[in-house]
């Protein structure tokens, strides 16, 4: 690349022109400090505009830092005025890629900007390869969807509060709901699996209860838990997850509570382990006994024999839901 | 739904039945070498399922015409045989499993009926009694305006006593069948559901009243009848509404003329959920309390099924104590807790249903 090194007056650089900006990094404080003490090690790249102006290709934060510490001019690398725009953009992206790994939003921005000059995804993939972007069609589609999300959600993707898979799910919600879910996740910091679980529960519950997701998680009992100052983050998360499950699966919740009550009433010793079939679907219950001696074994066998007539045990095996009327 | 385009497999383009269908439909028709291009273009559309209901591909059935109903080892199967006349449906039920069963789903109709008749002849010479239905991969009576296949089959079955044909439908396309000599070897069967479910989930299907009217007319013409409460769907107030359906059924139909009534609750392969969400955004049936069953299908939580079945069976038995009720794909625990017996105590479910067919339809084995 043929650059011309030149000292350029800061007032000639249009800092508002973000045509080639890829980076989402914001604070310039630490750079300002380093520039004022060591100077500019790596001069920004500029592209000439009109007779005397310049557009930033790379070095947005460095230029902002220079301005902040009061410089009036800086040394820069100037691109030829006849250089094609796609190649200037490619240079801007490559410059970022060579310095650090781009975050998802930066990659999404890069894709969108490349799309202004390249007609289809095949061209974007092959051009991306030349400038250090590893892309495929599916990833490009995901990045495009990501780019449509609001700035606040994108910020949460950058800060890793919201993973890509969840962000793409938020893309399917109405704007208010997407924002509220993002805020909710930001507040309570659930793990990825918890986020997936919560998102599915609130989506389905909102459908069942004919209300919006934002209304569901902002108001009523969930809103109250979120706003409860006496609870810490993990307590809130635990309560909300339990509440969502109970509301989404009332019969299952009801039955599990009944099972727990019946099981407790059996007062089984710790050495007898009773398990129902998974989801109570199969027919095979299991009972495991642990013992250290013949005497202990005999005691456990006696307990098992007594169990056969215990009403709570029979109740469990029947898999019957009580007060069924309320369920339908 | 109406068929907008007819595709004809080149191999059978000159069959008399193909020409008849082409003339009868009188819609744009195209002869194709293979169905691949149709499959490809349908799959690329935003709603391949809906699109597949608007094109008919007539072809040859290259597989077996008579096949066992696909059961699984975890749930009790009834030993039913499917007569594979065609695939897919003109109606559009939200819960229809055919939406995810065929890839892509497409109306296909088989015109090599001589092979079908030969397969039936083979069944009729066996010693085992057979219950055979056309309503598993399609609705039995949607094809009648294209080709009155049910009329042909009714007459075919009338001439033997080895097997019974069940025509299962949600339509009322029965007028041309009423006066046929059926010899009680065809059971006219309707799927029943609550008015609420029919209205909101069974697009294009006849109303409950119309179905029961049609059944009543078939009864007048001495056809044996069957009813299928499948899928039972749980929603607030559903029990009372199912009681109402049962009342309407027995207010009009003589229980002594019912060969069997089946019960099955809504179940589906997990991938159907996304299809329903996309195709029927207003439907809430997929938001029930489902768990993954032992066969990988989503099913209502078992205690919920037990409770639902018990109520419905008790009410059917109250209205018609002698009627044969069975479950489609449920296990022994469900049978025992709701019916009070296991099929194995009576020789197994296939034997129970065979006996019902013997009683109502006068079946005999070849050795009788
Ligand atoms: S009538 Fe039967 S085959 Fe037709 S759409 Fe409904 S469920 Fe599917």
XYZ file of C-alpha atoms and ligand atoms in Angstrom:
704
model
C 0.000 0.000 0.000
C 1.401 3.391 -0.993
C 0.733 5.962 1.724
C 1.870 9.502 1.888
C 2.980 10.444 5.393
C 1.830 13.925 6.142
C 1.134 16.243 9.038
C -2.566 17.107 8.978
C -4.461 19.799 10.850
C -7.096 18.241 13.119
C -9.733 20.718 11.981
C -9.529 19.272 8.472
C -10.472 15.792 9.649
C -14.223 15.125 9.720
C -14.642 13.141 12.956
C -18.377 12.819 12.418
C -17.912 10.883 9.184
C -18.140 7.252 10.278
C -18.105 5.716 6.776
C -15.192 3.433 7.620
C -15.710 2.976 11.339
C -15.803 -0.652 12.459
C -14.641 -0.502 16.050
C -17.150 -0.359 18.900
C -14.478 0.569 21.466
C -15.441 3.851 23.098
C -13.467 5.324 26.023
C -10.424 7.295 24.884
C -9.047 8.231 28.334
C -6.263 5.663 28.447
C -5.250 6.407 24.863
C -5.187 10.156 25.610
C -2.781 9.509 28.457
C -0.491 7.357 26.350
C -0.540 9.767 23.400
C 0.288 12.737 25.622
C 3.225 10.868 27.169
C 4.641 8.806 24.297
C 3.123 10.441 21.226
C 1.425 8.719 18.259
C 3.278 5.467 17.546
C 0.920 4.333 14.863
C -0.316 7.255 12.724
C -4.011 7.096 11.703
C -4.948 6.389 8.079
C -6.931 9.077 6.275
C -8.575 9.325 2.907
C -8.718 12.697 1.167
C -12.170 14.231 0.622
C -12.729 17.226 -1.681
C -9.930 19.780 -1.904
C -8.520 19.787 1.565
C -10.624 17.604 3.920
C -10.025 14.097 5.245
C -12.143 11.115 6.173
C -10.913 8.730 8.887
C -10.158 5.206 7.683
C -8.494 3.925 10.797
C -7.587 5.552 14.108
C -10.924 7.056 15.243
C -9.978 6.762 18.911
C -6.425 7.991 18.407
C -7.702 11.120 16.655
C -10.310 11.693 19.359
C -7.552 11.339 21.960
C -5.343 13.886 20.171
C -8.227 16.320 20.071
C -8.963 15.723 23.747
C -5.419 16.571 24.796
C -5.493 19.722 22.722
C -3.378 18.874 19.674
C -4.080 20.947 16.600
C -2.314 18.693 14.124
C -1.030 15.157 13.872
C 0.981 12.994 11.548
C -1.121 10.659 9.424
C -0.884 8.236 6.531
C -2.811 9.539 3.547
C -4.282 7.178 0.978
C -4.238 7.989 -2.742
C -7.259 10.077 -3.733
C -8.195 7.663 -6.538
C -8.336 4.568 -4.311
C -11.598 2.615 -4.675
C -13.987 2.849 -1.735
C -14.311 -0.934 -1.311
C -10.548 -1.166 -0.925
C -10.473 1.667 1.590
C -13.164 -0.167 3.575
C -11.193 -3.416 3.250
C -8.144 -1.629 4.615
C -10.136 -0.240 7.546
C -11.434 -3.726 8.421
C -8.037 -5.387 7.941
C -6.377 -2.786 10.136
C -8.795 -3.644 12.973
C -8.491 -7.399 12.410
C -4.695 -7.250 12.530
C -4.716 -5.495 15.881
C -7.275 -7.598 17.752
C -10.174 -10.022 17.405
C -13.312 -8.190 16.248
C -16.334 -8.586 18.478
C -19.622 -9.784 16.987
C -21.076 -6.335 16.502
C -17.931 -5.137 14.744
C -18.133 -8.138 12.443
C -21.817 -7.344 11.821
C -20.943 -3.738 10.973
C -18.154 -4.918 8.653
C -20.569 -7.239 6.827
C -23.152 -4.533 6.434
C -20.628 -2.063 5.063
C -19.111 -4.608 2.676
C -22.644 -5.321 1.464
C -22.813 -1.745 0.123
C -20.138 -2.583 -2.423
C -20.393 -6.339 -2.938
C -23.427 -7.864 -4.556
C -23.793 -11.231 -2.935
C -22.653 -13.304 -0.016
C -20.205 -15.344 -2.083
C -18.313 -12.136 -2.899
C -18.437 -11.046 0.746
C -17.067 -14.423 1.878
C -14.168 -14.367 -0.589
C -13.342 -10.692 -0.012
C -13.625 -11.277 3.758
C -11.052 -14.052 3.506
C -8.535 -11.638 1.915
C -8.871 -9.155 4.772
C -8.897 -11.696 7.590
C -12.622 -12.242 8.202
C -13.697 -15.885 8.520
C -17.258 -15.992 7.214
C -19.864 -18.379 5.897
C -23.415 -17.850 4.681
C -25.117 -18.860 7.913
C -22.853 -16.639 9.971
C -23.435 -13.700 7.637
C -27.198 -14.119 8.048
C -26.847 -14.210 11.798
C -24.678 -11.106 11.797
C -27.218 -9.277 9.658
C -29.984 -10.121 12.125
C -27.765 -9.027 14.975
C -27.157 -5.709 13.310
C -30.891 -4.979 13.237
C -31.143 -5.069 17.017
C -31.238 -1.914 19.086
C -28.045 -0.266 20.324
C -28.783 -1.201 23.922
C -29.021 -4.888 23.014
C -25.894 -4.644 20.878
C -24.072 -3.099 23.830
C -25.082 -6.101 25.913
C -23.785 -8.460 23.242
C -20.465 -6.571 23.286
C -20.284 -6.779 27.052
C -21.123 -10.520 26.909
C -24.278 -10.156 29.006
C -26.268 -11.510 26.096
C -24.799 -14.290 23.962
C -25.327 -14.388 20.199
C -27.919 -17.212 20.320
C -30.058 -15.248 22.744
C -29.638 -11.984 20.838
C -30.934 -13.742 17.730
C -33.944 -14.949 19.676
C -34.587 -11.396 20.849
C -34.636 -10.385 17.193
C -37.866 -12.390 16.845
C -39.662 -10.446 19.603
C -41.430 -7.109 19.447
C -39.099 -4.230 20.268
C -40.478 -3.499 23.744
C -40.280 -7.160 24.748
C -36.767 -7.575 23.372
C -35.616 -4.516 25.326
C -37.267 -5.666 28.533
C -35.838 -9.185 28.297
C -32.375 -7.729 27.635
C -32.723 -5.458 30.648
C -33.963 -8.360 32.770
C -30.936 -10.486 31.780
C -28.650 -7.563 32.451
C -30.123 -7.182 35.943
C -30.100 -10.824 36.965
C -27.225 -12.225 34.887
C -28.592 -15.728 34.254
C -26.299 -18.313 32.605
C -26.810 -19.118 28.925
C -28.920 -22.168 29.722
C -30.984 -20.192 32.197
C -31.488 -17.461 29.597
C -32.698 -20.037 27.085
C -35.054 -21.555 29.623
C -36.420 -18.191 30.750
C -36.889 -16.953 27.209
C -38.857 -20.037 26.203
C -40.991 -19.860 29.332
C -41.838 -16.180 28.956
C -42.547 -16.526 25.241
C -44.951 -19.396 25.758
C -46.505 -17.973 28.873
C -47.167 -14.677 27.144
C -48.944 -16.620 24.373
C -50.969 -18.640 26.866
C -51.907 -15.581 28.914
C -52.534 -13.352 25.874
C -50.181 -10.595 26.934
C -46.901 -9.154 25.839
C -43.620 -10.486 27.178
C -42.633 -7.036 28.390
C -45.846 -6.767 30.377
C -45.331 -10.250 31.782
C -41.844 -9.637 33.126
C -42.237 -5.995 34.061
C -45.473 -6.063 36.024
C -47.313 -8.366 38.440
C -45.502 -10.899 40.566
C -42.383 -11.040 38.389
C -42.094 -7.266 38.406
C -42.500 -7.348 42.190
C -39.664 -9.852 42.639
C -37.402 -7.840 40.354
C -38.083 -4.754 42.394
C -37.712 -6.391 45.821
C -34.778 -4.645 47.513
C -34.479 -7.361 50.159
C -33.507 -10.030 47.643
C -30.128 -10.431 46.038
C -29.663 -11.253 42.366
C -29.517 -15.028 42.688
C -32.532 -15.124 45.024
C -34.533 -13.119 42.526
C -33.444 -15.361 39.685
C -34.356 -18.501 41.602
C -37.795 -17.189 42.544
C -38.608 -15.932 39.086
C -37.592 -19.188 37.414
C -39.706 -21.177 39.863
C -42.655 -18.855 39.353
C -42.420 -19.033 35.565
C -42.320 -22.836 35.630
C -45.257 -22.997 37.974
C -47.333 -20.739 35.755
C -46.329 -22.410 32.502
C -46.845 -25.959 33.828
C -49.470 -25.709 36.584
C -50.558 -29.374 36.504
C -47.006 -30.670 36.488
C -46.076 -28.311 39.286
C -49.141 -29.309 41.247
C -48.412 -32.996 40.764
C -44.756 -32.662 41.729
C -45.723 -30.859 44.902
C -48.175 -33.645 45.686
C -45.502 -36.251 44.997
C -43.067 -34.464 47.314
C -45.694 -34.356 50.067
C -46.487 -38.056 49.684
C -42.820 -38.977 49.580
C -42.105 -36.978 52.705
C -45.037 -38.609 54.464
C -43.472 -42.038 53.805
C -40.575 -41.046 56.069
C -38.170 -43.303 54.223
C -34.796 -43.777 55.908
C -31.826 -42.190 54.162
C -30.617 -45.601 53.020
C -33.714 -46.211 50.902
C -33.804 -44.262 47.702
C -37.090 -44.046 45.836
C -37.246 -42.719 42.255
C -40.231 -42.300 39.996
C -39.938 -42.834 36.233
C -38.636 -39.857 34.247
C -41.422 -37.286 33.867
C -43.690 -39.903 35.483
C -44.201 -41.249 31.969
C -42.884 -44.820 32.152
C -44.236 -47.457 34.527
C -41.049 -48.384 36.287
C -40.461 -46.918 39.713
C -37.250 -47.885 41.437
C -36.240 -48.418 45.021
C -32.571 -48.706 45.927
C -31.518 -49.868 49.359
C -28.101 -49.408 50.914
C -27.072 -51.527 53.891
C -23.994 -52.582 55.858
C -25.184 -55.667 57.654
C -27.783 -58.390 57.636
C -29.605 -56.653 60.471
C -29.789 -53.431 58.520
C -30.939 -55.309 55.447
C -33.741 -56.958 57.436
C -34.848 -53.608 58.807
C -35.025 -52.143 55.295
C -36.959 -55.138 53.982
C -39.442 -54.645 56.825
C -39.805 -50.993 55.834
C -40.409 -51.962 52.219
C -43.070 -54.482 53.170
C -44.871 -51.890 55.272
C -44.697 -49.469 52.365
C -46.876 -51.739 50.235
C -49.912 -50.783 52.360
C -49.013 -47.164 53.021
C -51.744 -44.912 51.567
C -49.207 -42.270 50.498
C -47.205 -44.895 48.626
C -50.320 -46.197 46.862
C -51.221 -42.604 46.061
C -47.837 -42.099 44.382
C -48.192 -45.209 42.250
C -51.635 -44.164 41.045
C -50.154 -40.980 39.548
C -53.387 -39.284 40.333
C -53.717 -35.538 40.401
C -55.997 -34.368 43.203
C -58.548 -31.560 42.815
C -58.565 -32.318 39.073
C -61.500 -30.038 38.464
C -59.275 -26.993 38.491
C -57.052 -28.370 35.732
C -59.487 -28.255 32.852
C -58.162 -25.673 -0.034
C -58.523 -26.222 -3.744
C -56.036 -27.869 -6.043
C -54.534 -25.323 -8.397
C -52.133 -27.431 -10.412
C -51.915 -31.028 -11.484
C -48.598 -32.786 -12.055
C -48.687 -36.118 -13.814
C -45.906 -38.643 -13.536
C -44.799 -39.455 -17.093
C -44.839 -43.173 -16.284
C -48.601 -43.212 -15.711
C -49.644 -40.321 -17.938
C -51.536 -42.591 -20.332
C -53.327 -44.636 -17.660
C -57.104 -44.334 -18.182
C -57.462 -43.164 -14.572
C -54.833 -40.445 -15.078
C -56.704 -39.180 -18.117
C -59.988 -39.279 -16.207
C -58.545 -37.297 -13.314
C -57.030 -34.765 -15.670
C -60.353 -34.272 -17.378
C -62.321 -34.145 -14.148
C -60.084 -31.563 -12.487
C -59.670 -29.396 -15.587
C -56.910 -27.278 -14.041
C -53.456 -26.542 -15.449
C -51.640 -29.848 -15.819
C -48.047 -30.749 -16.497
C -46.425 -34.091 -17.185
C -43.120 -34.524 -15.360
C -40.280 -37.027 -15.575
C -39.750 -37.077 -11.847
C -41.233 -35.317 -8.843
C -37.888 -33.799 -7.820
C -38.527 -30.425 -9.416
C -41.984 -30.190 -7.767
C -40.485 -31.113 -4.395
C -37.740 -28.555 -4.877
C -40.014 -25.691 -5.822
C -42.455 -26.439 -2.990
C -39.684 -26.746 -0.423
C -38.344 -23.335 -1.417
C -41.655 -21.574 -0.686
C -42.256 -19.775 2.610
C -45.122 -22.163 3.496
C -44.333 -25.500 1.837
C -47.082 -27.239 3.809
C -49.791 -24.870 2.595
C -48.375 -24.966 -0.938
C -48.326 -28.774 -0.906
C -52.089 -28.769 -0.411
C -52.632 -26.873 -3.644
C -50.766 -29.164 -6.027
C -51.635 -32.735 -6.816
C -49.090 -35.186 -8.117
C -50.587 -38.322 -9.586
C -48.223 -41.198 -9.751
C -47.695 -44.891 -9.144
C -47.377 -46.290 -5.639
C -43.977 -47.914 -5.881
C -44.139 -49.368 -2.378
C -46.602 -51.634 -0.628
C -50.272 -50.679 -0.814
C -51.114 -52.505 2.402
C -48.764 -51.725 5.284
C -48.872 -52.114 9.044
C -49.633 -48.914 10.944
C -46.327 -47.659 12.389
C -46.541 -48.366 16.113
C -43.797 -48.254 18.741
C -42.856 -50.823 21.312
C -43.581 -48.537 24.261
C -47.260 -47.999 23.643
C -49.954 -50.537 22.803
C -50.615 -50.678 19.077
C -53.902 -51.960 17.647
C -52.484 -53.989 14.749
C -54.185 -51.867 12.123
C -53.265 -52.021 8.433
C -53.050 -48.954 6.236
C -54.246 -48.992 2.651
C -51.975 -46.450 1.035
C -54.180 -44.720 -1.550
C -52.481 -41.335 -1.457
C -50.914 -38.803 0.840
C -51.775 -35.525 2.527
C -54.986 -33.623 2.776
C -57.098 -30.762 1.502
C -58.138 -29.719 4.978
C -55.736 -27.849 7.213
C -55.799 -28.931 10.845
C -53.291 -27.141 13.035
C -52.285 -30.357 14.771
C -51.990 -32.518 11.641
C -48.914 -34.706 11.981
C -48.699 -35.058 8.207
C -47.283 -31.518 8.114
C -43.961 -32.851 9.360
C -44.323 -36.446 8.199
C -43.672 -36.008 4.497
C -40.717 -34.068 3.113
C -42.014 -32.056 1.462
C -45.672 -32.590 2.193
C -47.536 -32.917 -1.089
C -50.879 -34.234 -2.286
C -50.072 -37.475 -4.058
C -52.568 -39.888 -5.454
C -51.765 -43.338 -6.723
C -53.388 -44.422 -9.947
C -52.005 -47.959 -10.245
C -55.139 -49.227 -8.583
C -54.930 -52.637 -10.238
C -51.894 -53.290 -7.995
C -53.889 -52.058 -5.005
C -56.769 -54.403 -5.809
C -54.309 -57.280 -6.210
C -52.792 -56.479 -2.807
C -56.275 -56.574 -1.304
C -57.060 -59.883 -2.981
C -53.967 -61.228 -1.324
C -55.151 -59.993 2.091
C -58.576 -61.535 1.514
C -57.092 -64.989 0.969
C -55.145 -65.007 4.248
C -56.465 -66.649 7.375
C -55.954 -63.607 9.598
C -58.725 -61.109 10.004
C -57.659 -57.645 8.977
C -58.799 -54.172 9.860
C -57.720 -51.882 7.076
C -58.080 -48.125 6.783
C -57.300 -45.446 4.220
C -57.366 -42.551 6.671
C -53.871 -42.553 8.158
C -51.748 -40.741 5.565
C -54.723 -38.772 4.266
C -58.409 -38.232 4.996
C -60.342 -41.175 3.542
C -62.995 -39.138 1.753
C -61.206 -36.089 0.306
C -60.441 -37.881 -2.969
C -64.013 -38.664 -3.936
C -64.439 -35.735 -6.323
C -61.159 -36.606 -8.021
C -61.756 -40.339 -8.133
C -64.493 -42.137 -6.172
C -62.015 -44.590 -4.718
C -64.019 -45.235 -1.560
C -66.971 -46.324 -3.650
C -64.731 -48.830 -5.441
C -63.274 -50.084 -2.191
C -66.636 -50.448 -0.468
C -67.803 -52.729 -3.249
C -64.540 -54.649 -3.240
C -64.734 -55.294 0.506
C -68.428 -56.204 0.271
C -67.510 -59.351 -1.619
C -65.471 -60.988 1.147
C -65.619 -61.585 4.891
C -61.952 -61.590 5.766
C -61.288 -57.930 6.312
C -63.085 -54.782 7.186
C -62.430 -51.382 5.637
C -62.545 -48.284 7.809
C -63.093 -44.962 6.090
C -61.980 -42.279 8.537
C -62.924 -38.691 7.772
C -63.728 -35.187 8.898
C -65.763 -34.529 5.762
C -69.344 -35.340 4.854
C -68.650 -36.626 1.326
C -70.901 -39.635 1.698
C -73.871 -39.093 -0.598
C -72.576 -41.322 -3.393
C -71.695 -44.070 -0.913
C -74.998 -44.429 0.888
C -76.828 -46.820 -1.405
C -73.852 -48.991 -2.308
C -74.029 -52.700 -1.459
C -71.535 -52.606 1.431
C -72.457 -55.856 3.178
C -71.355 -54.167 6.431
C -67.715 -54.688 5.467
C -67.035 -50.971 5.539
C -67.053 -48.978 8.741
C -67.799 -45.305 8.280
C -65.761 -43.434 10.872
C -65.542 -39.823 11.974
C -63.007 -38.017 14.074
C -64.838 -36.023 16.667
C -63.798 -33.045 18.675
C -65.372 -30.186 20.566
C -66.998 -27.362 18.623
C -64.314 -25.087 19.943
C -61.481 -27.228 18.578
C -63.245 -27.880 15.274
C -63.777 -24.164 14.767
C -60.321 -23.036 15.798
C -58.044 -25.943 14.817
C -59.639 -27.958 12.034
C -59.504 -25.707 8.987
C -61.861 -26.746 6.218
C -63.351 -29.677 8.131
C -67.096 -30.245 8.516
C -68.801 -29.039 11.702
C -69.600 -31.478 14.487
C -73.257 -31.279 13.624
C -72.621 -32.034 9.958
C -70.385 -35.001 10.837
C -73.013 -36.449 13.141
C -75.688 -35.845 10.509
C -73.599 -37.747 7.973
C -73.048 -40.558 10.472
C -76.781 -40.728 11.150
C -77.462 -41.050 7.438
C -74.889 -43.817 7.114
C -76.561 -45.568 10.024
C -79.861 -45.403 8.180
C -78.157 -47.207 5.324
C -76.969 -49.874 7.750
C -73.288 -48.988 7.684
C -71.440 -49.916 10.872
C -69.909 -46.805 12.457
C -66.833 -45.828 14.436
C -65.708 -42.627 16.122
C -62.323 -41.320 17.060
C -61.800 -38.801 19.822
C -58.333 -38.046 18.616
C -56.631 -35.729 19.321
C -58.161 -34.908 22.674
C -56.906 -31.450 23.510
C -56.664 -30.035 27.004
C -57.860 -26.466 27.524
C -59.952 -24.704 30.145
C -63.498 -26.047 30.015
C -62.602 -28.936 27.693
C -64.108 -31.689 29.839
C -67.586 -30.180 29.789
C -67.257 -29.651 26.046
C -66.181 -33.261 25.451
C -69.175 -34.394 27.532
C -71.324 -32.319 25.226
C -69.847 -34.057 22.152
C -70.503 -37.451 23.757
C -74.085 -36.417 24.486
C -74.642 -35.281 20.931
C -73.143 -38.505 19.636
C -75.348 -40.814 21.667
C -78.439 -38.651 21.242
C -78.221 -39.441 17.534
C -76.320 -42.659 17.062
C -77.309 -46.093 18.268
C -74.409 -47.410 20.414
C -75.171 -50.938 19.199
C -74.130 -49.863 15.721
C -70.755 -48.481 16.848
C -67.916 -50.907 16.206
C -65.399 -48.979 18.270
C -64.526 -45.616 19.696
C -60.879 -44.686 20.030
C -59.300 -42.133 22.317
C -55.945 -40.481 21.846
C -54.610 -37.288 23.313
C -52.664 -34.743 21.269
C -49.113 -35.959 20.639
C -46.548 -34.813 18.134
C -42.955 -35.087 17.053
C -41.049 -32.084 18.461
C -40.401 -30.574 15.021
C -44.142 -30.117 14.462
C -44.126 -27.419 17.128
C -42.175 -24.959 14.983
C -44.421 -25.668 12.008
C -47.555 -25.007 14.034
C -46.028 -21.846 15.523
C -45.294 -20.522 12.055
C -48.381 -21.673 10.221
C -50.943 -21.068 12.938
C -49.719 -18.225 15.138
C -53.136 -17.986 16.806
C -53.209 -21.599 17.878
C -52.303 -22.315 21.483
C -52.509 -26.083 21.401
C -48.734 -26.541 21.477
C -48.507 -24.700 24.777
C -50.093 -27.510 26.747
C -48.270 -29.354 29.500
C -46.240 -31.745 27.368
C -43.336 -33.971 28.236
C -41.252 -36.088 25.905
C -42.801 -39.555 25.746
C -40.881 -42.812 25.568
C -41.241 -42.822 21.777
C -39.785 -39.305 21.427
C -43.174 -37.697 20.807
C -44.428 -34.867 22.961
C -47.384 -36.007 25.045
C -49.464 -34.487 27.799
C -48.014 -35.188 31.241
C -49.229 -38.658 32.136
C -51.217 -37.835 35.297
C -53.046 -35.274 33.187
C -53.790 -37.864 30.489
C -54.939 -40.344 33.104
C -57.339 -37.861 34.561
C -58.632 -36.710 31.163
C -59.165 -40.243 29.845
C -60.840 -41.421 33.015
C -63.431 -38.686 32.847
C -64.156 -39.223 29.175
C -64.331 -43.008 29.400
C -66.568 -42.858 32.457
C -68.929 -40.597 30.573
C -68.930 -42.724 27.410
C -69.602 -45.802 29.525
C -72.389 -43.970 31.332
C -74.033 -43.144 28.000
C -73.215 -46.421 26.230
C -72.064 -49.149 28.622
C -71.504 -51.812 25.978
C -69.514 -49.831 23.445
C -65.932 -50.888 22.665
C -63.519 -48.116 23.643
C -59.805 -48.332 23.066
C -56.707 -46.163 23.186
C -54.557 -45.313 20.267
C -50.949 -45.704 21.449
C -51.159 -45.717 25.215
C -49.542 -48.070 27.701
C -50.796 -50.658 30.180
C -50.777 -48.186 33.053
C -53.262 -45.965 31.247
C -55.452 -48.941 30.349
C -55.469 -50.319 33.871
C -56.109 -47.041 35.673
C -58.823 -45.809 33.326
C -60.494 -48.913 31.866
C -59.828 -51.231 34.809
C -58.269 -53.967 32.665
C -55.306 -54.681 30.430
C -55.752 -55.574 26.755
C -53.658 -58.697 27.394
C -56.430 -60.015 29.660
C -58.581 -60.265 26.547
C -55.976 -61.578 24.142
C -54.426 -58.201 23.309
C -55.760 -55.065 21.656
C -55.728 -56.468 18.097
C -57.881 -59.385 19.272
C -60.303 -57.045 21.072
C -60.783 -55.014 17.906
C -60.910 -58.076 15.655
C -63.717 -59.417 17.839
C -65.574 -56.118 17.599
C -65.247 -56.313 13.807
C -66.426 -59.942 13.819
C -69.460 -58.998 15.921
C -70.481 -55.904 14.001
C -69.356 -56.673 10.472
C -69.746 -60.437 10.259
C -66.073 -61.178 9.547
C -64.944 -64.765 9.295
C -61.519 -66.251 8.856
C -60.953 -68.424 5.783
C -60.807 -71.506 7.996
C -64.290 -70.826 9.501
S -58.261 -33.996 8.330
Fe -56.672 -35.346 9.081
S -55.220 -35.524 7.401
Fe -56.519 -33.762 6.979
S -55.412 -31.994 7.800
Fe -56.809 -32.706 9.369
S -55.592 -34.120 10.618
Fe -54.493 -33.835 8.681
